[in-house]
Amino acid sequence: MAVPRCKKSKSKKRHRKAAGRYEGIESGVCPVCNEPVLPHRVCKSCGNYKDKQVITVEE
Ligand SMILES: [Zn+2]
């Protein structure tokens, strides 16, 4: 329900704003080489995705 802005306390407003605050991309760790990887991406250092070798990486 729409409430006049002056009737909402600063605390109430801040609580609401904090609930949907973007905290960046959560990165995981590759189970094979323990390198940080983005979710749903092939690991760049070893080429694994979901415990399978997907691409070959040259060193
Ligand atoms: Zn890896």
PDB file of N, CA and C and ligand atoms in Angstrom:
ATOM      1  N   MET A   1       0.839  -1.191   0.000  1.00  0.00           N
ATOM      2  CA  MET A   1       0.000   0.000   0.000  1.00  0.00           C
ATOM      3  C   MET A   1       0.871   1.237   0.000  1.00  0.00           C
ATOM      4  N   ALA A   2       0.459   2.229  -0.759  1.00  0.00           N
ATOM      5  CA  ALA A   2       1.246   3.456  -0.832  1.00  0.00           C
ATOM      6  C   ALA A   2       1.072   4.263   0.450  1.00  0.00           C
ATOM      7  N   VAL A   3       2.203   4.649   1.022  1.00  0.00           N
ATOM      8  CA  VAL A   3       2.208   5.432   2.260  1.00  0.00           C
ATOM      9  C   VAL A   3       3.007   6.693   2.005  1.00  0.00           C
ATOM     10  N   PRO A   4       2.522   7.863   2.465  1.00  0.00           N
ATOM     11  CA  PRO A   4       3.297   9.094   2.279  1.00  0.00           C
ATOM     12  C   PRO A   4       4.724   8.955   2.802  1.00  0.00           C
ATOM     13  N   ARG A   5       5.661   9.533   2.052  1.00  0.00           N
ATOM     14  CA  ARG A   5       7.074   9.356   2.360  1.00  0.00           C
ATOM     15  C   ARG A   5       7.412   9.828   3.771  1.00  0.00           C
ATOM     16  N   CYS A   6       6.784  10.928   4.202  1.00  0.00           N
ATOM     17  CA  CYS A   6       7.088  11.485   5.522  1.00  0.00           C
ATOM     18  C   CYS A   6       6.620  10.577   6.657  1.00  0.00           C
ATOM     19  N   LYS A   7       5.718   9.632   6.341  1.00  0.00           N
ATOM     20  CA  LYS A   7       5.213   8.743   7.396  1.00  0.00           C
ATOM     21  C   LYS A   7       6.083   7.510   7.591  1.00  0.00           C
ATOM     22  N   LYS A   8       6.986   7.270   6.644  1.00  0.00           N
ATOM     23  CA  LYS A   8       7.898   6.133   6.770  1.00  0.00           C
ATOM     24  C   LYS A   8       9.152   6.590   7.512  1.00  0.00           C
ATOM     25  N   SER A   9       9.506   5.861   8.547  1.00  0.00           N
ATOM     26  CA  SER A   9      10.704   6.223   9.298  1.00  0.00           C
ATOM     27  C   SER A   9      11.956   5.897   8.491  1.00  0.00           C
ATOM     28  N   LYS A  10      13.061   6.544   8.841  1.00  0.00           N
ATOM     29  CA  LYS A  10      14.335   6.290   8.146  1.00  0.00           C
ATOM     30  C   LYS A  10      14.732   4.828   8.290  1.00  0.00           C
ATOM     31  N   SER A  11      14.487   4.297   9.475  1.00  0.00           N
ATOM     32  CA  SER A  11      14.841   2.904   9.741  1.00  0.00           C
ATOM     33  C   SER A  11      14.052   1.958   8.838  1.00  0.00           C
ATOM     34  N   LYS A  12      12.753   2.211   8.739  1.00  0.00           N
ATOM     35  CA  LYS A  12      11.872   1.373   7.917  1.00  0.00           C
ATOM     36  C   LYS A  12      12.327   1.416   6.448  1.00  0.00           C
ATOM     37  N   LYS A  13      12.634   2.629   6.001  1.00  0.00           N
ATOM     38  CA  LYS A  13      13.070   2.822   4.621  1.00  0.00           C
ATOM     39  C   LYS A  13      14.374   2.073   4.355  1.00  0.00           C
ATOM     40  N   ARG A  14      15.316   2.200   5.303  1.00  0.00           N
ATOM     41  CA  ARG A  14      16.624   1.567   5.135  1.00  0.00           C
ATOM     42  C   ARG A  14      16.522   0.037   5.173  1.00  0.00           C
ATOM     43  N   HIS A  15      15.622  -0.454   6.019  1.00  0.00           N
ATOM     44  CA  HIS A  15      15.402  -1.899   6.090  1.00  0.00           C
ATOM     45  C   HIS A  15      14.927  -2.423   4.742  1.00  0.00           C
ATOM     46  N   ARG A  16      13.983  -1.716   4.137  1.00  0.00           N
ATOM     47  CA  ARG A  16      13.421  -2.129   2.852  1.00  0.00           C
ATOM     48  C   ARG A  16      14.492  -2.078   1.756  1.00  0.00           C
ATOM     49  N   LYS A  17      15.276  -0.995   1.752  1.00  0.00           N
ATOM     50  CA  LYS A  17      16.304  -0.836   0.727  1.00  0.00           C
ATOM     51  C   LYS A  17      17.380  -1.912   0.848  1.00  0.00           C
ATOM     52  N   ALA A  18      17.685  -2.278   2.077  1.00  0.00           N
ATOM     53  CA  ALA A  18      18.758  -3.248   2.311  1.00  0.00           C
ATOM     54  C   ALA A  18      18.366  -4.650   1.857  1.00  0.00           C
ATOM     55  N   ALA A  19      17.072  -4.937   1.833  1.00  0.00           N
ATOM     56  CA  ALA A  19      16.608  -6.286   1.512  1.00  0.00           C
ATOM     57  C   ALA A  19      16.968  -6.687   0.090  1.00  0.00           C
ATOM     58  N   GLY A  20      16.920  -5.750  -0.849  1.00  0.00           N
ATOM     59  CA  GLY A  20      17.183  -6.108  -2.240  1.00  0.00           C
ATOM     60  C   GLY A  20      18.519  -5.613  -2.743  1.00  0.00           C
ATOM     61  N   ARG A  21      19.415  -5.344  -1.814  1.00  0.00           N
ATOM     62  CA  ARG A  21      20.707  -4.784  -2.230  1.00  0.00           C
ATOM     63  C   ARG A  21      21.539  -5.822  -2.972  1.00  0.00           C
ATOM     64  N   TYR A  22      22.082  -5.411  -4.109  1.00  0.00           N
ATOM     65  CA  TYR A  22      22.886  -6.294  -4.926  1.00  0.00           C
ATOM     66  C   TYR A  22      24.265  -6.455  -4.308  1.00  0.00           C
ATOM     67  N   GLU A  23      24.693  -7.687  -4.133  1.00  0.00           N
ATOM     68  CA  GLU A  23      25.991  -7.924  -3.492  1.00  0.00           C
ATOM     69  C   GLU A  23      27.012  -8.533  -4.433  1.00  0.00           C
ATOM     70  N   GLY A  24      26.818  -8.338  -5.724  1.00  0.00           N
ATOM     71  CA  GLY A  24      27.787  -8.841  -6.671  1.00  0.00           C
ATOM     72  C   GLY A  24      27.599 -10.315  -6.963  1.00  0.00           C
ATOM     73  N   ILE A  25      28.407 -10.824  -7.893  1.00  0.00           N
ATOM     74  CA  ILE A  25      28.298 -12.210  -8.303  1.00  0.00           C
ATOM     75  C   ILE A  25      28.986 -13.089  -7.268  1.00  0.00           C
ATOM     76  N   GLU A  26      28.284 -14.118  -6.846  1.00  0.00           N
ATOM     77  CA  GLU A  26      28.900 -15.068  -5.928  1.00  0.00           C
ATOM     78  C   GLU A  26      29.735 -16.052  -6.733  1.00  0.00           C
ATOM     79  N   SER A  27      30.995 -16.132  -6.402  1.00  0.00           N
ATOM     80  CA  SER A  27      31.850 -17.053  -7.119  1.00  0.00           C
ATOM     81  C   SER A  27      32.099 -18.294  -6.280  1.00  0.00           C
ATOM     82  N   GLY A  28      32.258 -19.403  -6.958  1.00  0.00           N
ATOM     83  CA  GLY A  28      32.548 -20.653  -6.279  1.00  0.00           C
ATOM     84  C   GLY A  28      33.995 -21.044  -6.469  1.00  0.00           C
ATOM     85  N   VAL A  29      34.297 -22.254  -6.095  1.00  0.00           N
ATOM     86  CA  VAL A  29      35.657 -22.762  -6.240  1.00  0.00           C
ATOM     87  C   VAL A  29      35.602 -24.049  -7.059  1.00  0.00           C
ATOM     88  N   CYS A  30      36.525 -24.171  -8.008  1.00  0.00           N
ATOM     89  CA  CYS A  30      36.587 -25.370  -8.844  1.00  0.00           C
ATOM     90  C   CYS A  30      36.949 -26.578  -7.981  1.00  0.00           C
ATOM     91  N   PRO A  31      36.166 -27.669  -8.064  1.00  0.00           N
ATOM     92  CA  PRO A  31      36.476 -28.842  -7.244  1.00  0.00           C
ATOM     93  C   PRO A  31      37.731 -29.590  -7.703  1.00  0.00           C
ATOM     94  N   VAL A  32      38.149 -29.337  -8.946  1.00  0.00           N
ATOM     95  CA  VAL A  32      39.299 -30.049  -9.485  1.00  0.00           C
ATOM     96  C   VAL A  32      40.606 -29.330  -9.137  1.00  0.00           C
ATOM     97  N   CYS A  33      40.662 -28.019  -9.402  1.00  0.00           N
ATOM     98  CA  CYS A  33      41.927 -27.307  -9.213  1.00  0.00           C
ATOM     99  C   CYS A  33      41.846 -26.226  -8.134  1.00  0.00           C
ATOM    100  N   ASN A  34      40.688 -26.083  -7.478  1.00  0.00           N
ATOM    101  CA  ASN A  34      40.505 -25.116  -6.388  1.00  0.00           C
ATOM    102  C   ASN A  34      40.758 -23.668  -6.797  1.00  0.00           C
ATOM    103  N   GLU A  35      40.522 -23.370  -8.062  1.00  0.00           N
ATOM    104  CA  GLU A  35      40.617 -21.996  -8.539  1.00  0.00           C
ATOM    105  C   GLU A  35      39.234 -21.350  -8.449  1.00  0.00           C
ATOM    106  N   PRO A  36      39.156 -20.050  -8.205  1.00  0.00           N
ATOM    107  CA  PRO A  36      37.839 -19.403  -8.184  1.00  0.00           C
ATOM    108  C   PRO A  36      37.198 -19.380  -9.570  1.00  0.00           C
ATOM    109  N   VAL A  37      35.938 -19.817  -9.638  1.00  0.00           N
ATOM    110  CA  VAL A  37      35.214 -19.842 -10.914  1.00  0.00           C
ATOM    111  C   VAL A  37      33.850 -19.191 -10.755  1.00  0.00           C
ATOM    112  N   LEU A  38      33.365 -18.605 -11.830  1.00  0.00           N
ATOM    113  CA  LEU A  38      32.027 -18.032 -11.842  1.00  0.00           C
ATOM    114  C   LEU A  38      31.004 -19.163 -11.968  1.00  0.00           C
ATOM    115  N   PRO A  39      29.808 -19.009 -11.400  1.00  0.00           N
ATOM    116  CA  PRO A  39      28.808 -20.063 -11.509  1.00  0.00           C
ATOM    117  C   PRO A  39      28.339 -20.277 -12.946  1.00  0.00           C
ATOM    118  N   HIS A  40      28.099 -21.523 -13.316  1.00  0.00           N
ATOM    119  CA  HIS A  40      27.654 -21.945 -14.640  1.00  0.00           C
ATOM    120  C   HIS A  40      28.644 -21.585 -15.731  1.00  0.00           C
ATOM    121  N   ARG A  41      29.938 -21.585 -15.375  1.00  0.00           N
ATOM    122  CA  ARG A  41      30.984 -21.330 -16.355  1.00  0.00           C
ATOM    123  C   ARG A  41      32.024 -22.444 -16.279  1.00  0.00           C
ATOM    124  N   VAL A  42      32.660 -22.694 -17.414  1.00  0.00           N
ATOM    125  CA  VAL A  42      33.751 -23.660 -17.441  1.00  0.00           C
ATOM    126  C   VAL A  42      34.954 -23.052 -16.713  1.00  0.00           C
ATOM    127  N   CYS A  43      35.637 -23.871 -15.956  1.00  0.00           N
ATOM    128  CA  CYS A  43      36.835 -23.407 -15.251  1.00  0.00           C
ATOM    129  C   CYS A  43      37.908 -23.057 -16.269  1.00  0.00           C
ATOM    130  N   LYS A  44      38.473 -21.849 -16.140  1.00  0.00           N
ATOM    131  CA  LYS A  44      39.438 -21.390 -17.135  1.00  0.00           C
ATOM    132  C   LYS A  44      40.810 -22.032 -16.958  1.00  0.00           C
ATOM    133  N   SER A  45      41.128 -22.456 -15.762  1.00  0.00           N
ATOM    134  CA  SER A  45      42.476 -22.974 -15.534  1.00  0.00           C
ATOM    135  C   SER A  45      42.603 -24.461 -15.840  1.00  0.00           C
ATOM    136  N   CYS A  46      41.505 -25.240 -15.713  1.00  0.00           N
ATOM    137  CA  CYS A  46      41.617 -26.670 -16.006  1.00  0.00           C
ATOM    138  C   CYS A  46      40.601 -27.155 -17.044  1.00  0.00           C
ATOM    139  N   GLY A  47      39.609 -26.346 -17.415  1.00  0.00           N
ATOM    140  CA  GLY A  47      38.671 -26.722 -18.465  1.00  0.00           C
ATOM    141  C   GLY A  47      37.598 -27.701 -18.041  1.00  0.00           C
ATOM    142  N   ASN A  48      37.325 -27.789 -16.731  1.00  0.00           N
ATOM    143  CA  ASN A  48      36.305 -28.705 -16.238  1.00  0.00           C
ATOM    144  C   ASN A  48      35.005 -27.986 -15.987  1.00  0.00           C
ATOM    145  N   TYR A  49      33.922 -28.712 -16.205  1.00  0.00           N
ATOM    146  CA  TYR A  49      32.604 -28.225 -15.841  1.00  0.00           C
ATOM    147  C   TYR A  49      31.771 -29.405 -15.383  1.00  0.00           C
ATOM    148  N   LYS A  50      31.246 -29.338 -14.160  1.00  0.00           N
ATOM    149  CA  LYS A  50      30.469 -30.424 -13.561  1.00  0.00           C
ATOM    150  C   LYS A  50      31.232 -31.753 -13.621  1.00  0.00           C
ATOM    151  N   ASP A  51      32.481 -31.717 -13.173  1.00  0.00           N
ATOM    152  CA  ASP A  51      33.338 -32.900 -13.074  1.00  0.00           C
ATOM    153  C   ASP A  51      33.624 -33.569 -14.429  1.00  0.00           C
ATOM    154  N   LYS A  52      33.494 -32.800 -15.515  1.00  0.00           N
ATOM    155  CA  LYS A  52      33.808 -33.339 -16.826  1.00  0.00           C
ATOM    156  C   LYS A  52      34.792 -32.421 -17.522  1.00  0.00           C
ATOM    157  N   GLN A  53      35.726 -33.002 -18.287  1.00  0.00           N
ATOM    158  CA  GLN A  53      36.658 -32.210 -19.081  1.00  0.00           C
ATOM    159  C   GLN A  53      35.912 -31.713 -20.314  1.00  0.00           C
ATOM    160  N   VAL A  54      35.706 -30.411 -20.399  1.00  0.00           N
ATOM    161  CA  VAL A  54      34.915 -29.847 -21.485  1.00  0.00           C
ATOM    162  C   VAL A  54      35.818 -29.233 -22.549  1.00  0.00           C
ATOM    163  N   ILE A  55      36.804 -28.471 -22.143  1.00  0.00           N
ATOM    164  CA  ILE A  55      37.748 -27.868 -23.086  1.00  0.00           C
ATOM    165  C   ILE A  55      39.164 -28.227 -22.671  1.00  0.00           C
ATOM    166  N   THR A  56      40.054 -28.233 -23.656  1.00  0.00           N
ATOM    167  CA  THR A  56      41.462 -28.495 -23.340  1.00  0.00           C
ATOM    168  C   THR A  56      42.179 -27.158 -23.192  1.00  0.00           C
ATOM    169  N   VAL A  57      42.919 -27.033 -22.100  1.00  0.00           N
ATOM    170  CA  VAL A  57      43.625 -25.795 -21.793  1.00  0.00           C
ATOM    171  C   VAL A  57      45.115 -26.016 -21.981  1.00  0.00           C
ATOM    172  N   GLU A  58      45.704 -25.142 -22.809  1.00  0.00           N
ATOM    173  CA  GLU A  58      47.155 -25.228 -23.017  1.00  0.00           C
ATOM    174  C   GLU A  58      47.878 -24.436 -21.936  1.00  0.00           C
ATOM    175  N   GLU A  59      49.010 -24.915 -21.520  1.00  0.00           N
ATOM    176  CA  GLU A  59      49.768 -24.207 -20.489  1.00  0.00           C
ATOM    177  C   GLU A  59      50.979 -23.510 -21.060  1.00  0.00           C
TER     178      GLU A  59
HETATM  179 ZN    ZN B   1      39.469 -26.016 -12.425  1.00  0.00          ZN
END
